Tab-separated table of C-alpha atoms and ligand atoms in Angstrom:
chain	number	residue	atom	x	y	z
A	1	UNK	CA	-127.564	-115.103	167.987
A	2	UNK	CA	-129.415	-115.301	170.992
A	3	UNK	CA	-127.647	-115.153	174.431
A	4	UNK	CA	-125.624	-118.208	176.024
A	5	UNK	CA	-126.378	-119.418	179.494
A	6	UNK	CA	-124.582	-117.644	182.492
A	7	UNK	CA	-123.554	-121.046	183.136
A	8	UNK	CA	-121.175	-121.947	180.360
A	9	UNK	CA	-120.351	-117.889	180.006
A	10	UNK	CA	-118.659	-117.550	183.399
A	11	UNK	CA	-117.102	-121.428	183.613
A	12	UNK	CA	-114.287	-119.803	183.614
A	13	UNK	CA	-114.885	-116.899	185.869
A	14	UNK	CA	-114.071	-113.837	183.200
A	15	UNK	CA	-110.505	-115.358	183.609
A	16	UNK	CA	-107.786	-117.381	181.449
A	17	UNK	CA	-108.711	-121.146	181.900
A	18	UNK	CA	-105.353	-121.812	183.258
A	19	UNK	CA	-104.139	-123.263	179.614
A	20	UNK	CA	-102.611	-120.474	177.773
A	21	UNK	CA	-99.195	-121.578	178.171
A	22	UNK	CA	-100.437	-124.776	177.156
A	23	UNK	CA	-102.180	-123.470	173.601
A	24	UNK	CA	-98.732	-121.203	172.965
A	25	UNK	CA	-96.702	-124.453	173.107
A	26	UNK	CA	-99.014	-125.972	170.673
A	27	UNK	CA	-99.018	-123.243	168.338
A	28	UNK	CA	-95.308	-122.799	168.436
A	29	UNK	CA	-95.482	-126.814	167.723
A	30	UNK	CA	-97.781	-126.129	165.043
A	31	UNK	CA	-95.295	-123.784	163.172
A	32	UNK	CA	-92.486	-125.925	163.318
A	33	UNK	CA	-90.543	-125.232	166.747
A	34	UNK	CA	-88.787	-128.737	168.352
A	35	UNK	CA	-90.614	-127.587	171.833
A	36	UNK	CA	-89.365	-130.029	174.951
A	37	UNK	CA	-93.513	-130.848	176.467
A	38	UNK	CA	-93.717	-130.825	180.333
A	39	UNK	CA	-97.128	-129.310	180.414
A	40	UNK	CA	-99.920	-132.072	180.708
A	41	UNK	CA	-100.198	-135.193	182.127
A	42	UNK	CA	-100.097	-137.521	179.297
A	43	UNK	CA	-97.838	-140.577	179.506
A	44	UNK	CA	-94.921	-140.867	177.014
A	45	UNK	CA	-96.314	-144.432	176.547
A	46	UNK	CA	-99.557	-145.421	174.866
A	47	UNK	CA	-102.091	-147.763	175.733
A	48	UNK	CA	-100.675	-151.447	176.043
A	49	UNK	CA	-101.939	-153.399	172.706
A	50	UNK	CA	-103.250	-156.206	174.672
A	51	UNK	CA	-105.770	-154.064	176.031
A	52	UNK	CA	-106.683	-152.499	172.393
A	53	UNK	CA	-106.556	-155.972	171.218
A	54	UNK	CA	-109.027	-156.926	173.809
A	55	UNK	CA	-111.202	-153.690	172.663
A	56	UNK	CA	-110.856	-154.746	169.325
A	57	UNK	CA	-112.310	-158.246	170.198
A	58	UNK	CA	-115.180	-156.692	172.249
A	59	UNK	CA	-116.447	-154.608	169.475
A	60	UNK	CA	-116.020	-157.634	166.346
A	61	UNK	CA	-118.289	-159.646	169.026
A	62	UNK	CA	-121.115	-156.683	168.987
A	63	UNK	CA	-120.566	-154.820	172.108
A	64	UNK	CA	-121.256	-151.630	169.800
A	65	UNK	CA	-124.804	-150.934	170.701
A	66	UNK	CA	-125.945	-149.199	173.847
A	67	UNK	CA	-124.365	-150.652	177.052
A	68	UNK	CA	-125.744	-150.797	180.584
A	69	UNK	CA	-125.241	-147.293	181.877
A	70	UNK	CA	-124.375	-147.796	185.784
A	71	UNK	CA	-121.492	-150.032	183.745
A	72	UNK	CA	-121.248	-153.465	183.039
A	73	UNK	CA	-121.996	-156.125	185.770
A	74	UNK	CA	-118.352	-157.822	185.487
A	75	UNK	CA	-116.641	-154.436	185.325
A	76	UNK	CA	-118.363	-153.040	188.295
A	77	UNK	CA	-117.537	-155.908	190.417
A	78	UNK	CA	-113.926	-156.246	188.959
A	79	UNK	CA	-113.777	-152.252	190.394
A	80	UNK	CA	-115.750	-152.875	193.454
A	81	UNK	CA	-113.146	-156.409	194.510
A	82	UNK	CA	-109.953	-153.595	193.640
A	83	UNK	CA	-111.564	-150.967	196.101
A	84	UNK	CA	-112.301	-153.708	199.022
A	85	UNK	CA	-108.408	-155.232	198.243
A	86	UNK	CA	-106.888	-151.932	198.424
A	87	UNK	CA	-108.945	-150.275	200.941
A	88	UNK	CA	-110.553	-153.023	203.317
A	89	UNK	CA	-113.928	-151.437	202.498
A	90	UNK	CA	-116.534	-153.955	201.808
A	91	UNK	CA	-117.520	-153.036	198.487
A	92	UNK	CA	-120.360	-154.546	195.824
A	93	UNK	CA	-120.970	-153.354	192.274
A	94	UNK	CA	-123.895	-151.310	193.934
A	95	UNK	CA	-121.234	-148.998	195.147
A	96	UNK	CA	-120.020	-148.210	191.769
A	97	UNK	CA	-120.908	-146.565	188.655
A	98	UNK	CA	-118.978	-146.052	185.620
A	99	UNK	CA	-118.617	-142.527	184.201
A	100	UNK	CA	-116.620	-141.400	181.350
A	101	UNK	CA	-113.464	-141.031	183.111
A	102	UNK	CA	-112.624	-138.986	186.243
A	103	UNK	CA	-113.438	-135.657	184.665
A	104	UNK	CA	-116.840	-136.558	184.372
A	105	UNK	CA	-116.975	-138.671	187.454
A	106	UNK	CA	-116.149	-135.046	188.831
A	107	UNK	CA	-118.966	-133.160	187.489
A	108	UNK	CA	-121.356	-135.990	188.523
A	109	UNK	CA	-120.613	-136.315	192.172
A	110	UNK	CA	-120.951	-132.426	192.400
A	111	UNK	CA	-124.031	-132.551	190.455
A	112	UNK	CA	-125.188	-135.604	192.733
A	113	UNK	CA	-124.613	-133.516	195.892
A	114	UNK	CA	-125.013	-130.061	195.157
A	115	UNK	CA	-127.990	-127.711	194.574
A	116	UNK	CA	-127.602	-124.488	191.959
A	117	UNK	CA	-126.411	-122.097	194.683
A	118	UNK	CA	-124.683	-124.726	197.090
A	119	UNK	CA	-120.998	-124.097	198.050
A	120	UNK	CA	-118.466	-126.599	197.146
A	121	UNK	CA	-115.032	-126.592	198.700
A	122	UNK	CA	-111.822	-127.335	196.679
A	123	UNK	CA	-108.536	-127.115	198.048
A	124	UNK	CA	-105.772	-124.499	196.551
A	125	UNK	CA	-103.906	-125.236	194.180
A	126	UNK	CA	-105.915	-127.701	192.625
A	127	UNK	CA	-106.459	-129.517	189.194
A	128	UNK	CA	-106.618	-126.950	186.528
A	129	UNK	CA	-110.854	-127.658	186.051
A	130	UNK	CA	-111.929	-128.259	189.388
A	131	UNK	CA	-113.646	-124.553	189.622
A	132	UNK	CA	-115.175	-124.538	185.985
A	133	UNK	CA	-116.688	-128.366	187.188
A	134	UNK	CA	-117.554	-127.179	190.410
A	135	UNK	CA	-119.508	-124.070	188.440
A	136	UNK	CA	-120.678	-125.855	185.417
A	137	UNK	CA	-122.353	-128.229	188.195
A	138	UNK	CA	-124.275	-125.197	189.348
A	139	UNK	CA	-122.538	-124.751	192.725
A	140	UNK	CA	-120.169	-122.103	194.032
A	141	UNK	CA	-116.700	-122.662	194.266
A	142	UNK	CA	-114.974	-121.743	197.481
A	143	UNK	CA	-110.976	-122.099	197.405
A	144	UNK	CA	-109.582	-123.326	200.764
A	145	UNK	CA	-105.809	-122.104	200.420
A	146	UNK	CA	-102.672	-123.815	201.798
A	147	UNK	CA	-99.014	-122.677	202.294
A	148	UNK	CA	-96.095	-123.748	200.176
A	149	UNK	CA	-94.216	-123.889	203.878
A	150	UNK	CA	-96.814	-126.952	204.683
A	151	UNK	CA	-96.185	-128.879	201.404
A	152	UNK	CA	-99.781	-127.394	200.589
A	153	UNK	CA	-101.274	-129.592	202.668
A	154	UNK	CA	-104.662	-128.718	203.889
A	155	UNK	CA	-105.355	-127.545	207.009
A	156	UNK	CA	-108.495	-129.045	208.379
A	157	UNK	CA	-109.114	-125.817	210.618
A	158	UNK	CA	-109.388	-124.065	207.728
A	159	UNK	CA	-111.133	-126.217	206.280
A	160	UNK	CA	-113.595	-126.019	208.648
A	161	UNK	CA	-114.161	-122.453	209.364
A	162	UNK	CA	-114.544	-122.101	205.245
A	163	UNK	CA	-117.681	-124.693	205.948
A	164	UNK	CA	-118.491	-122.506	208.920
A	165	UNK	CA	-118.418	-119.446	206.828
A	166	UNK	CA	-120.014	-120.676	203.613
A	167	UNK	CA	-122.430	-123.777	204.573
A	168	UNK	CA	-120.410	-125.806	202.087
A	169	UNK	CA	-122.310	-129.072	201.291
A	170	UNK	CA	-118.981	-130.711	199.735
A	171	UNK	CA	-115.118	-130.784	199.914
A	172	UNK	CA	-112.838	-131.905	196.886
A	173	UNK	CA	-109.750	-133.104	197.706
A	174	UNK	CA	-107.017	-135.024	195.633
A	175	UNK	CA	-104.444	-137.082	196.857
A	176	UNK	CA	-101.772	-137.995	195.300
A	177	UNK	CA	-102.257	-134.455	194.571
A	178	UNK	CA	-102.182	-132.915	190.996
A	179	UNK	CA	-100.012	-130.251	190.664
A	180	UNK	CA	-98.463	-130.779	194.235
A	181	UNK	CA	-97.563	-134.669	194.285
A	182	UNK	CA	-98.353	-134.756	198.012
A	183	UNK	CA	-99.728	-138.078	199.861
A	184	UNK	CA	-101.886	-136.521	202.501
A	185	UNK	CA	-100.900	-137.904	205.575
A	186	UNK	CA	-103.030	-139.938	207.696
A	187	UNK	CA	-103.323	-137.042	210.170
A	188	UNK	CA	-104.495	-134.724	207.296
A	189	UNK	CA	-107.165	-137.004	206.380
A	190	UNK	CA	-108.526	-137.739	209.733
A	191	UNK	CA	-109.011	-133.886	210.628
A	192	UNK	CA	-110.731	-133.536	207.371
A	193	UNK	CA	-112.930	-136.152	208.122
A	194	UNK	CA	-113.681	-135.181	211.463
A	195	UNK	CA	-114.501	-131.593	209.956
A	196	UNK	CA	-116.830	-133.368	207.200
A	197	UNK	CA	-118.831	-134.968	209.993
A	198	UNK	CA	-118.613	-132.286	212.362
A	199	UNK	CA	-120.148	-129.641	209.286
A	200	UNK	CA	-122.104	-132.225	207.830
A	201	UNK	CA	-120.716	-132.398	204.016
A	202	UNK	CA	-119.968	-134.672	201.818
A	203	UNK	CA	-116.022	-135.431	201.146
A	204	UNK	CA	-115.294	-136.088	197.277
A	205	UNK	CA	-111.789	-137.924	197.225
A	206	UNK	CA	-110.144	-137.636	193.770
A	207	UNK	CA	-108.062	-140.700	193.986
A	208	UNK	CA	-106.760	-141.045	190.088
A	209	UNK	CA	-103.081	-141.004	190.927
A	210	UNK	CA	-103.304	-143.729	193.451
A	211	UNK	CA	-100.895	-146.441	191.742
A	212	UNK	CA	-98.592	-143.548	191.350
A	213	UNK	CA	-96.984	-143.727	194.607
A	214	UNK	CA	-93.080	-143.567	195.112
A	215	UNK	CA	-93.064	-142.559	198.756
A	216	UNK	CA	-95.481	-143.279	201.731
A	217	UNK	CA	-98.768	-145.120	201.631
A	218	UNK	CA	-101.747	-143.987	199.801
A	219	UNK	CA	-105.016	-144.077	202.283
A	220	UNK	CA	-108.742	-143.589	200.847
A	221	UNK	CA	-110.573	-141.429	203.517
A	222	UNK	CA	-113.630	-143.722	202.379
A	223	UNK	CA	-111.811	-146.785	204.830
A	224	UNK	CA	-111.466	-144.150	207.867
A	225	UNK	CA	-114.295	-144.897	210.247
A	226	UNK	CA	-117.622	-143.565	209.363
A	227	UNK	CA	-116.396	-142.316	206.041
A	228	UNK	CA	-117.886	-144.765	203.500
A	229	UNK	CA	-121.341	-143.214	204.034
A	230	UNK	CA	-120.348	-139.547	203.269
A	231	UNK	CA	-117.596	-140.288	200.898
A	232	UNK	CA	-117.490	-140.376	197.088
A	233	UNK	CA	-114.614	-141.822	195.566
A	234	UNK	CA	-113.539	-140.659	191.891
A	235	UNK	CA	-111.495	-143.059	190.096
A	236	UNK	CA	-110.107	-143.529	186.504
A	237	UNK	CA	-107.861	-145.305	184.030
A	238	UNK	CA	-106.408	-142.617	182.564
A	239	UNK	CA	-103.571	-142.334	184.548
A	240	UNK	CA	-103.039	-145.692	186.081
A	241	UNK	CA	-103.228	-147.524	182.865
A	242	UNK	CA	-102.266	-144.976	180.273
A	243	UNK	CA	-106.114	-145.102	178.894
A	244	UNK	CA	-106.532	-140.860	178.908
A	245	UNK	CA	-108.042	-141.576	175.370
A	246	UNK	CA	-110.275	-144.277	176.375
A	247	UNK	CA	-112.755	-142.216	178.591
A	248	UNK	CA	-113.267	-144.330	181.367
A	249	UNK	CA	-113.641	-144.139	185.123
A	250	UNK	CA	-115.994	-144.260	187.986
A	251	UNK	CA	-117.421	-143.090	191.450
A	252	UNK	CA	-117.465	-145.188	194.570
A	253	UNK	CA	-119.857	-144.186	196.962
A	254	UNK	CA	-122.806	-145.321	199.473
A	255	UNK	CA	-125.468	-147.496	197.139
A	256	UNK	CA	-128.593	-145.441	197.570
A	257	UNK	CA	-126.400	-142.174	196.298
A	258	UNK	CA	-124.838	-144.295	193.153
A	259	UNK	CA	-128.266	-145.682	192.437
A	260	UNK	CA	-129.453	-142.052	192.081
A	261	UNK	CA	-126.515	-140.946	190.106
A	262	UNK	CA	-127.322	-143.671	187.500
A	263	UNK	CA	-130.591	-141.401	186.788
A	264	UNK	CA	-127.730	-138.713	186.242
A	265	UNK	CA	-125.890	-140.689	183.461
A	266	UNK	CA	-128.939	-141.399	182.062
A	267	UNK	CA	-129.934	-137.825	181.312
A	268	UNK	CA	-126.010	-136.958	180.401
A	269	UNK	CA	-123.485	-139.671	179.123
A	270	UNK	CA	-125.813	-142.333	178.468
A	271	UNK	CA	-122.927	-144.696	179.619
A	272	UNK	CA	-120.042	-145.683	178.425
A	273	UNK	CA	-119.076	-147.981	175.402
A	274	UNK	CA	-119.398	-151.482	175.911
A	275	UNK	CA	-115.773	-152.291	174.251
A	276	UNK	CA	-114.258	-149.592	176.272
A	277	UNK	CA	-115.640	-151.036	179.437
A	278	UNK	CA	-114.356	-154.950	178.132
A	279	UNK	CA	-111.358	-153.147	177.413
A	280	UNK	CA	-110.787	-151.575	181.141
A	281	UNK	CA	-112.340	-154.977	182.654
A	282	UNK	CA	-109.078	-156.703	180.525
A	283	UNK	CA	-106.744	-154.057	182.117
A	284	UNK	CA	-108.008	-154.323	185.430
A	285	UNK	CA	-107.698	-158.322	185.459
A	286	UNK	CA	-104.072	-157.758	184.890
A	287	UNK	CA	-103.650	-156.360	188.494
A	288	UNK	CA	-101.051	-154.086	190.096
A	289	UNK	CA	-98.178	-155.710	187.755
A	290	UNK	CA	-99.368	-153.502	184.860
A	291	UNK	CA	-100.134	-150.839	186.831
A	292	UNK	CA	-96.463	-150.663	188.413
A	293	UNK	CA	-95.286	-151.227	184.365
A	294	UNK	CA	-97.143	-147.452	183.824
A	295	UNK	CA	-96.043	-145.979	186.685
A	296	UNK	CA	-92.277	-147.056	186.601
A	297	UNK	CA	-91.306	-144.338	184.308
A	298	UNK	CA	-92.317	-141.692	186.272
A	299	UNK	CA	-90.609	-143.121	189.795
A	300	UNK	CA	-87.141	-143.451	187.818
A	301	UNK	CA	-87.706	-140.005	186.361
A	302	UNK	CA	-88.329	-138.504	189.320
A	303	UNK	CA	-85.152	-140.247	191.459
A	304	UNK	CA	-83.256	-138.318	188.351
A	305	UNK	CA	-85.132	-135.076	189.211
A	306	UNK	CA	-84.240	-135.381	192.989
A	307	UNK	CA	-80.103	-135.926	191.875
A	308	UNK	CA	-80.078	-132.695	189.621
A	309	UNK	CA	-82.173	-130.804	191.951
A	310	UNK	CA	-79.684	-131.535	194.887
A	311	UNK	CA	-77.217	-129.956	193.028
A	312	UNK	CA	-78.634	-126.707	192.498
A	313	UNK	CA	-80.303	-124.166	195.050
A	314	UNK	CA	-81.699	-121.433	192.591
A	315	UNK	CA	-84.807	-124.152	191.987
A	316	UNK	CA	-86.461	-126.018	195.416
A	317	UNK	CA	-88.653	-128.649	195.394
A	318	UNK	CA	-92.157	-129.624	197.308
A	319	UNK	CA	-91.951	-132.385	198.953
A	320	UNK	CA	-93.797	-135.332	197.316
A	321	UNK	CA	-94.988	-138.605	197.348
A	322	UNK	CA	-96.784	-139.142	193.955
A	323	UNK	CA	-98.449	-138.587	190.885
A	324	UNK	CA	-96.553	-137.676	187.595
A	325	UNK	CA	-95.500	-134.453	188.745
A	326	UNK	CA	-92.933	-131.971	189.959
A	327	UNK	CA	-93.721	-128.981	191.546
A	328	UNK	CA	-90.843	-126.702	191.439
A	329	UNK	CA	-90.664	-123.411	193.721
A	330	UNK	CA	-88.660	-120.731	191.388
A	331	UNK	CA	-89.755	-117.906	193.847
A	332	UNK	CA	-85.195	-116.928	193.848
A	333	UNK	CA	-86.047	-116.031	190.585
A	334	UNK	CA	-88.417	-113.123	191.536
A	335	UNK	CA	-90.586	-114.188	188.639
A	336	UNK	CA	-94.353	-115.473	188.556
A	337	UNK	CA	-94.626	-119.157	187.491
A	338	UNK	CA	-96.167	-117.455	184.343
A	339	UNK	CA	-93.349	-115.275	183.942
A	340	UNK	CA	-90.965	-117.908	184.666
A	341	UNK	CA	-92.653	-120.469	182.373
A	342	UNK	CA	-93.291	-117.574	179.374
A	343	UNK	CA	-89.689	-117.114	179.209
A	344	UNK	CA	-88.446	-120.748	179.593
A	345	UNK	CA	-90.687	-121.621	176.591
A	346	UNK	CA	-89.801	-118.228	174.234
A	347	UNK	CA	-85.525	-118.582	175.412
A	348	UNK	CA	-85.512	-122.728	175.790
A	349	UNK	CA	-88.757	-123.883	173.597
A	350	UNK	CA	-89.512	-126.267	177.322
A	351	UNK	CA	-92.858	-125.674	178.223
A	352	UNK	CA	-94.336	-126.029	181.416
A	353	UNK	CA	-97.337	-125.086	183.546
A	354	UNK	CA	-97.502	-121.821	185.557
A	355	UNK	CA	-98.543	-122.470	189.180
A	356	UNK	CA	-101.114	-119.885	188.751
A	357	UNK	CA	-102.992	-122.529	186.252
A	358	UNK	CA	-103.591	-124.384	189.667
A	359	UNK	CA	-104.787	-121.511	192.059
A	360	UNK	CA	-103.398	-118.238	193.402
A	361	UNK	CA	-101.446	-120.031	196.364
A	362	UNK	CA	-99.221	-120.937	193.519
A	363	UNK	CA	-97.903	-118.281	192.465
A	364	UNK	CA	-93.638	-118.747	192.268
A	365	UNK	CA	-94.340	-122.158	191.192
A	366	UNK	CA	-94.358	-123.701	188.114
A	367	UNK	CA	-95.440	-127.285	187.328
A	368	UNK	CA	-93.089	-130.389	185.222
A	369	UNK	CA	-94.535	-133.314	183.663
A	370	UNK	CA	-92.264	-135.966	183.989
A	371	UNK	CA	-93.467	-137.163	180.353
A	372	UNK	CA	-90.861	-137.929	177.948
A	373	UNK	CA	-87.824	-140.065	177.978
A	374	UNK	CA	-85.164	-140.077	180.781
A	375	UNK	CA	-82.668	-138.602	179.116
A	376	UNK	CA	-84.353	-135.681	177.141
A	377	UNK	CA	-86.469	-135.055	180.424
A	378	UNK	CA	-82.906	-134.927	182.437
A	379	UNK	CA	-81.523	-132.389	179.964
A	380	UNK	CA	-84.753	-130.419	180.100
A	381	UNK	CA	-84.555	-130.208	184.012
A	382	UNK	CA	-80.883	-129.416	183.914
A	383	UNK	CA	-82.057	-126.304	181.158
A	384	UNK	CA	-84.414	-125.288	183.140
A	385	UNK	CA	-81.865	-125.017	186.550
A	386	UNK	CA	-79.285	-123.463	184.563
A	387	UNK	CA	-82.017	-120.834	183.750
A	388	UNK	CA	-83.342	-120.282	187.222
A	389	UNK	CA	-80.001	-119.709	188.394
A	390	UNK	CA	-79.052	-116.871	185.501
A	391	UNK	CA	-82.464	-115.256	186.114
A	392	UNK	CA	-82.150	-115.279	190.463
A	393	UNK	CA	-78.094	-114.023	189.949
A	394	UNK	CA	-79.610	-111.076	187.486
A	395	UNK	CA	-82.405	-110.457	189.708
B	1	PLP	N1	-108.534	-135.545	188.387
B	1	PLP	C1	-106.786	-135.253	188.099
B	1	PLP	C2	-106.643	-134.919	189.610
B	1	PLP	C3	-106.420	-134.761	187.368
B	1	PLP	O1	-105.293	-134.532	187.373
B	1	PLP	C4	-107.283	-135.868	186.208
B	1	PLP	C5	-106.376	-135.513	184.490
B	1	PLP	O2	-105.257	-134.921	184.397
B	1	PLP	C6	-108.538	-136.014	186.282
B	1	PLP	C7	-108.862	-135.937	187.281
B	1	PLP	C8	-109.334	-136.627	185.086
B	1	PLP	O3	-108.948	-137.164	184.376
B	1	PLP	P1	-109.679	-138.535	183.762
B	1	PLP	O4	-110.408	-137.651	183.067
B	1	PLP	O5	-108.720	-138.151	181.943
B	1	PLP	O6	-110.081	-139.236	184.023
């Protein structure tokens, strides 16, 4: 076989892609072992039947041909109106490109602003695909570390230093954050905005969890003074509407950038199926009530988790305000996140993600997805805490 490109063979930088434990859990399940699955951000409800009916009706109505590539005018208008409502930033369909999910938006945004070899900054810990996606787009990913003592929030000074040292063309941030659940405070975002302006780079703001807010307020940095001209916001209906399998998301940015991103879609994805776009429009037309309903189980389970964790000392909870995860400090056990997650899976058949899957700064942490029914979730968290207590005592 002729060789494969460096681009694809170096995508995971020679290491694991962070999903080893997830695949191990899947193998155990295939072998018939009952594993409590708390790894990935997949709801325990399916897409609302009314959305599926809208999808079916659109397909039966003939929306099965090639679709309009930047998105249908109706869907782009609806997304633009939603962004305007939530942020106060005047937004029209010309600011919106519809993409096959947030992941495709992440890739397109970096393809759109990074030339081959340009440095693209991102914050560590991070969503597992970030470094690979940046490499796939031809950029050189550069992690800016954060500290657990500061709830893993980015320090604008550290970002400025990294930007100066590398000449970075972009910074990728994520609020509410996966894996930590942090909602970036206004002061952090203002600091990052000042650095973006001073160092003249793009801010790429991944806001796919913007409907999962448990405490505080989500602020989109595009709404900060002057930032609409240098911010690309990534959105998705995966988390907000339990539509993970439908692959529908978007980029919101300056008109002239979006017009160019259209060219990229023509030459890569060729758009999103019309019946999926029509279903997405229907879902968005249901307004925030449906979004609140999809988010509610996670709000409930987070409250449950806070109660359970308050009654023990072995496991710490990183202060968080949003998203469907808990980020747990298990350093008292003396184990790495990977060691802890593997032992928990082997001995108790509970699968959680090792912190290391999300970057070097998250060693000694594990991420728990709050994605199973309340009672089983509480039981699993009790078992996790008892296991941590036992290991910490023996350490
Ligand atoms: N960004 C973050 C932070 C995520 O956690 C995810 C998925 O888990 C995505 C982007 C991609 O989501 P999707 O491609 O399903 O929209």
